[in-house]
């Protein structure tokens, strides 16, 4: 078995006096799609914030391609090839669609993703390239957030609540695009509240409950009963 691309080693995270993660262990390998599920407040977003450098941790608690990165800044981690699609999109409201996308390319990492490639993935963004990001629908804004992350040509992309608040038809279009995103060997972590979606697109799944891993295994082999026990803590 090759070395994992990402390892979390007894990861802990705090917001002041509040502890959000308690000794989380996780591994993923190159080209793998990993789903993180759990109820609200389980620690899913905190986990992604820790991996992407938005929260600082002990260096050895987050290891990427063999390098401890837990204490690095977000910009340093992005330069290593990790991109975050944040919850709520967090686009720059004063910039156009195209300008938001171009910001993602400022790292100048080599790879397949360019403005034209993003427009091919999401043709509606090409039609609206000059629009202010605030003039788009929620689903279109999510496409911009995904495109902005892809423009950095990451090796690992983190999706935080990829379908939150979107209409079912938009969710389907975004998930339909996912194979084109990870098809060239990119690794992905997907935080998702829709358990069926999470299981259908992932190789393995981790369930968090109150900041701890309550279940881990291949997505195809985990029963709904096991997920219910892990998700809600019921016997």
CSV table of C-alpha atoms in Angstrom, one decimal:
chain,number,residue,atom,x,y,z
A,1,UNK,CA,0.0,0.0,0.0
A,2,UNK,CA,1.5,3.4,-1.0
A,3,UNK,CA,1.9,6.1,1.6
A,4,UNK,CA,-1.3,8.1,2.2
A,5,UNK,CA,-1.5,11.6,0.6
A,6,UNK,CA,-3.2,12.9,3.8
A,7,UNK,CA,-3.0,11.7,7.4
A,8,UNK,CA,-4.6,13.2,10.5
A,9,UNK,CA,-2.9,12.0,13.6
A,10,UNK,CA,-4.8,12.5,16.9
A,11,UNK,CA,-6.1,15.8,15.6
A,12,UNK,CA,-7.5,18.1,18.1
A,13,UNK,CA,-9.1,21.5,17.5
A,14,UNK,CA,-10.4,24.3,19.8
A,15,UNK,CA,-12.4,27.5,19.5
A,16,UNK,CA,-11.2,29.2,22.6
A,17,UNK,CA,-12.2,27.0,25.5
A,18,UNK,CA,-14.5,24.9,23.3
A,19,UNK,CA,-13.0,21.7,22.0
A,20,UNK,CA,-14.4,20.7,18.6
A,21,UNK,CA,-12.2,17.7,17.6
A,22,UNK,CA,-10.9,15.0,20.0
A,23,UNK,CA,-8.0,12.9,18.7
A,24,UNK,CA,-9.3,12.3,15.1
A,25,UNK,CA,-7.3,9.8,13.0
A,26,UNK,CA,-7.8,9.7,9.3
A,27,UNK,CA,-6.0,8.5,6.2
A,28,UNK,CA,-6.6,8.9,2.5
A,29,UNK,CA,-4.7,7.9,-0.6
A,30,UNK,CA,-4.0,9.5,-3.9
A,31,UNK,CA,-7.0,9.5,-6.2
A,32,UNK,CA,-9.4,8.6,-3.5
A,33,UNK,CA,-12.7,10.4,-2.8
A,34,UNK,CA,-13.4,10.5,0.9
A,35,UNK,CA,-16.8,11.5,2.4
A,36,UNK,CA,-17.1,13.0,5.8
A,37,UNK,CA,-20.6,12.8,7.3
A,38,UNK,CA,-22.2,13.6,10.6
A,39,UNK,CA,-24.8,15.8,12.3
A,40,UNK,CA,-24.5,19.5,12.7
A,41,UNK,CA,-21.8,20.4,15.1
A,42,UNK,CA,-20.0,17.0,14.7
A,43,UNK,CA,-16.8,18.7,13.7
A,44,UNK,CA,-16.8,18.3,9.9
A,45,UNK,CA,-16.1,21.9,8.9
A,46,UNK,CA,-13.5,22.2,11.7
A,47,UNK,CA,-11.7,19.2,10.2
A,48,UNK,CA,-11.5,20.8,6.8
A,49,UNK,CA,-10.5,24.1,8.3
A,50,UNK,CA,-7.6,22.3,10.1
A,51,UNK,CA,-6.5,20.6,6.9
A,52,UNK,CA,-6.6,23.8,4.9
A,53,UNK,CA,-4.8,25.9,7.4
A,54,UNK,CA,-7.7,28.1,8.5
A,55,UNK,CA,-7.1,26.6,12.0
A,56,UNK,CA,-3.6,26.1,13.3
A,57,UNK,CA,-2.7,22.8,14.9
A,58,UNK,CA,0.4,21.0,16.0
A,59,UNK,CA,2.5,20.4,12.9
A,60,UNK,CA,2.5,16.6,13.1
A,61,UNK,CA,-1.3,16.4,13.5
A,62,UNK,CA,-1.8,17.0,9.8
A,63,UNK,CA,0.6,15.4,7.4
A,64,UNK,CA,0.4,15.9,3.6
A,65,UNK,CA,2.5,13.9,1.2
A,66,UNK,CA,4.8,13.0,4.1
A,67,UNK,CA,5.2,16.6,5.3
A,68,UNK,CA,3.8,17.9,8.6
A,69,UNK,CA,1.6,20.9,7.7
A,70,UNK,CA,-0.6,21.4,10.8
A,71,UNK,CA,1.1,24.6,11.8
A,72,UNK,CA,1.3,26.2,8.3
A,73,UNK,CA,-0.7,29.2,7.1
A,74,UNK,CA,-3.6,28.7,4.7
A,75,UNK,CA,-1.6,30.3,1.8
A,76,UNK,CA,1.3,28.0,2.4
A,77,UNK,CA,-1.0,25.0,2.4
A,78,UNK,CA,-2.7,26.2,-0.8
A,79,UNK,CA,0.7,26.5,-2.5
A,80,UNK,CA,1.4,22.8,-1.6
A,81,UNK,CA,-1.7,21.8,-3.6
A,82,UNK,CA,-4.7,21.7,-1.3
A,83,UNK,CA,-7.7,23.8,-2.2
A,84,UNK,CA,-10.9,24.4,-0.2
A,85,UNK,CA,-14.4,25.1,-1.5
A,86,UNK,CA,-15.7,26.7,1.7
A,87,UNK,CA,-19.2,26.4,3.1
A,88,UNK,CA,-21.3,29.4,1.9
A,89,UNK,CA,-19.1,29.9,-1.2
A,90,UNK,CA,-17.4,33.1,0.2
A,91,UNK,CA,-17.0,34.8,-3.2
A,92,UNK,CA,-15.7,38.3,-3.5
A,93,UNK,CA,-18.9,40.3,-4.0
A,94,UNK,CA,-17.2,43.3,-5.7
A,95,UNK,CA,-15.6,41.1,-8.4
A,96,UNK,CA,-17.1,39.5,-11.5
A,97,UNK,CA,-17.4,35.8,-12.1
A,98,UNK,CA,-14.2,35.8,-14.2
A,99,UNK,CA,-12.3,37.9,-11.7
A,100,UNK,CA,-13.3,35.5,-8.9
A,101,UNK,CA,-12.0,32.6,-11.0
A,102,UNK,CA,-8.8,34.2,-11.9
A,103,UNK,CA,-7.9,34.8,-8.2
A,104,UNK,CA,-7.8,31.0,-7.9
A,105,UNK,CA,-5.1,30.8,-10.6
A,106,UNK,CA,-2.7,33.3,-8.9
A,107,UNK,CA,-0.7,30.4,-7.4
A,108,UNK,CA,0.5,29.6,-10.9
A,109,UNK,CA,0.6,25.8,-10.3
A,110,UNK,CA,0.8,23.7,-13.4
A,111,UNK,CA,-2.1,21.5,-14.3
A,112,UNK,CA,-5.1,20.9,-16.5
A,113,UNK,CA,-7.4,23.6,-15.0
A,114,UNK,CA,-7.6,27.0,-16.7
A,115,UNK,CA,-10.3,29.5,-17.3
A,116,UNK,CA,-11.4,27.7,-20.5
A,117,UNK,CA,-11.4,24.3,-18.7
A,118,UNK,CA,-13.7,25.7,-15.9
A,119,UNK,CA,-16.0,27.2,-18.5
A,120,UNK,CA,-16.2,23.9,-20.3
A,121,UNK,CA,-17.1,22.2,-17.0
A,122,UNK,CA,-19.7,24.9,-16.1
A,123,UNK,CA,-20.8,26.5,-19.4
A,124,UNK,CA,-23.2,28.8,-17.6
A,125,UNK,CA,-20.3,30.6,-16.0
A,126,UNK,CA,-18.9,31.5,-19.4
A,127,UNK,CA,-22.2,33.1,-20.3
A,128,UNK,CA,-22.1,35.1,-17.1
A,129,UNK,CA,-18.4,35.7,-16.9
A,130,UNK,CA,-18.8,39.5,-16.6
A,131,UNK,CA,-21.6,39.4,-14.1
A,132,UNK,CA,-21.0,40.4,-10.5
A,133,UNK,CA,-20.9,37.2,-8.4
A,134,UNK,CA,-23.8,38.6,-6.3
A,135,UNK,CA,-26.0,38.5,-9.4
A,136,UNK,CA,-25.8,34.7,-9.7
A,137,UNK,CA,-28.1,32.1,-8.2
A,138,UNK,CA,-26.9,30.0,-5.3
A,139,UNK,CA,-26.0,27.1,-7.5
A,140,UNK,CA,-24.1,29.2,-9.9
A,141,UNK,CA,-22.2,30.8,-7.1
A,142,UNK,CA,-21.3,27.3,-5.9
A,143,UNK,CA,-20.0,26.6,-9.4
A,144,UNK,CA,-17.8,29.7,-9.2
A,145,UNK,CA,-16.4,28.6,-5.8
A,146,UNK,CA,-15.6,25.1,-7.2
A,147,UNK,CA,-14.0,26.7,-10.3
A,148,UNK,CA,-12.0,29.1,-8.2
A,149,UNK,CA,-10.5,26.2,-6.3
A,150,UNK,CA,-9.8,24.2,-9.5
A,151,UNK,CA,-8.0,27.2,-11.0
A,152,UNK,CA,-5.2,26.6,-8.4
A,153,UNK,CA,-4.7,23.1,-9.9
A,154,UNK,CA,-4.8,21.3,-6.6
A,155,UNK,CA,-3.8,17.7,-6.0
A,156,UNK,CA,-6.4,17.5,-3.1
A,157,UNK,CA,-9.7,19.4,-3.1
A,158,UNK,CA,-11.9,19.9,0.0
A,159,UNK,CA,-15.6,20.4,-0.5
A,160,UNK,CA,-17.4,21.8,2.5
A,161,UNK,CA,-21.2,21.2,2.4
A,162,UNK,CA,-21.2,21.1,-1.4
A,163,UNK,CA,-25.0,20.9,-1.7
A,164,UNK,CA,-26.2,23.0,1.2
A,165,UNK,CA,-29.2,25.1,0.4
A,166,UNK,CA,-29.3,24.2,-3.3
A,167,UNK,CA,-32.2,23.0,-5.4
A,168,UNK,CA,-32.1,19.3,-6.2
A,169,UNK,CA,-31.6,20.0,-9.9
A,170,UNK,CA,-28.5,22.1,-9.2
A,171,UNK,CA,-27.2,19.5,-6.8
A,172,UNK,CA,-27.5,16.9,-9.5
A,173,UNK,CA,-25.6,19.1,-12.0
A,174,UNK,CA,-22.8,19.7,-9.6
A,175,UNK,CA,-22.5,16.0,-8.7
A,176,UNK,CA,-22.7,15.1,-12.4
A,177,UNK,CA,-19.6,17.3,-12.9
A,178,UNK,CA,-17.7,15.6,-10.1
A,179,UNK,CA,-16.2,12.7,-12.2
A,180,UNK,CA,-14.7,15.3,-14.5
A,181,UNK,CA,-13.1,17.0,-11.6
A,182,UNK,CA,-11.5,14.0,-10.0
A,183,UNK,CA,-11.1,11.9,-13.2
A,184,UNK,CA,-7.4,12.8,-13.6
A,185,UNK,CA,-6.4,11.4,-10.2
A,186,UNK,CA,-7.2,14.3,-8.0
A,187,UNK,CA,-8.0,13.4,-4.5
A,188,UNK,CA,-11.2,14.8,-2.8
A,189,UNK,CA,-12.7,15.1,0.6
A,190,UNK,CA,-16.5,15.8,0.5
A,191,UNK,CA,-18.4,17.0,3.6
A,192,UNK,CA,-22.0,16.3,2.9
A,193,UNK,CA,-25.2,16.0,4.9
A,194,UNK,CA,-27.0,14.1,2.2
A,195,UNK,CA,-25.8,10.6,3.2
A,196,UNK,CA,-27.0,8.9,0.0
A,197,UNK,CA,-25.1,11.4,-2.2
A,198,UNK,CA,-22.0,11.0,0.0
A,199,UNK,CA,-22.0,7.2,-0.2
A,200,UNK,CA,-22.7,7.2,-4.0
A,201,UNK,CA,-19.7,9.3,-5.0
A,202,UNK,CA,-17.1,8.3,-2.4
A,203,UNK,CA,-14.6,5.4,-2.0
A,204,UNK,CA,-14.6,5.5,1.8
A,205,UNK,CA,-16.6,7.3,4.4
A,206,UNK,CA,-15.8,8.7,7.9
A,207,UNK,CA,-18.6,9.6,10.3
A,208,UNK,CA,-18.0,12.1,13.0
A,209,UNK,CA,-20.0,12.4,16.2
A,210,UNK,CA,-19.3,15.1,18.7
A,211,UNK,CA,-15.7,15.6,17.4
A,212,UNK,CA,-14.8,11.9,17.3
A,213,UNK,CA,-14.7,9.3,14.5
A,214,UNK,CA,-17.7,7.0,15.1
A,215,UNK,CA,-17.4,5.0,11.9
A,216,UNK,CA,-15.0,4.4,9.1
A,217,UNK,CA,-15.0,2.1,6.1
A,218,UNK,CA,-15.6,1.5,2.4
A,219,UNK,CA,-18.7,3.4,1.3
A,220,UNK,CA,-20.1,0.4,-0.6
A,221,UNK,CA,-19.9,-1.9,2.4
A,222,UNK,CA,-21.3,0.2,5.2
A,223,UNK,CA,-25.0,-0.5,6.1
A,224,UNK,CA,-27.5,2.2,6.8
A,225,UNK,CA,-28.0,0.6,10.3
A,226,UNK,CA,-24.3,1.1,11.0
A,227,UNK,CA,-24.5,4.7,9.8
A,228,UNK,CA,-27.5,5.4,12.0
A,229,UNK,CA,-25.7,4.1,15.0
A,230,UNK,CA,-22.6,6.2,14.2
A,231,UNK,CA,-24.5,9.3,13.2
A,232,UNK,CA,-26.9,9.5,16.1
A,233,UNK,CA,-25.1,7.4,18.8
A,234,UNK,CA,-28.0,5.0,19.2
A,235,UNK,CA,-27.6,1.3,19.9
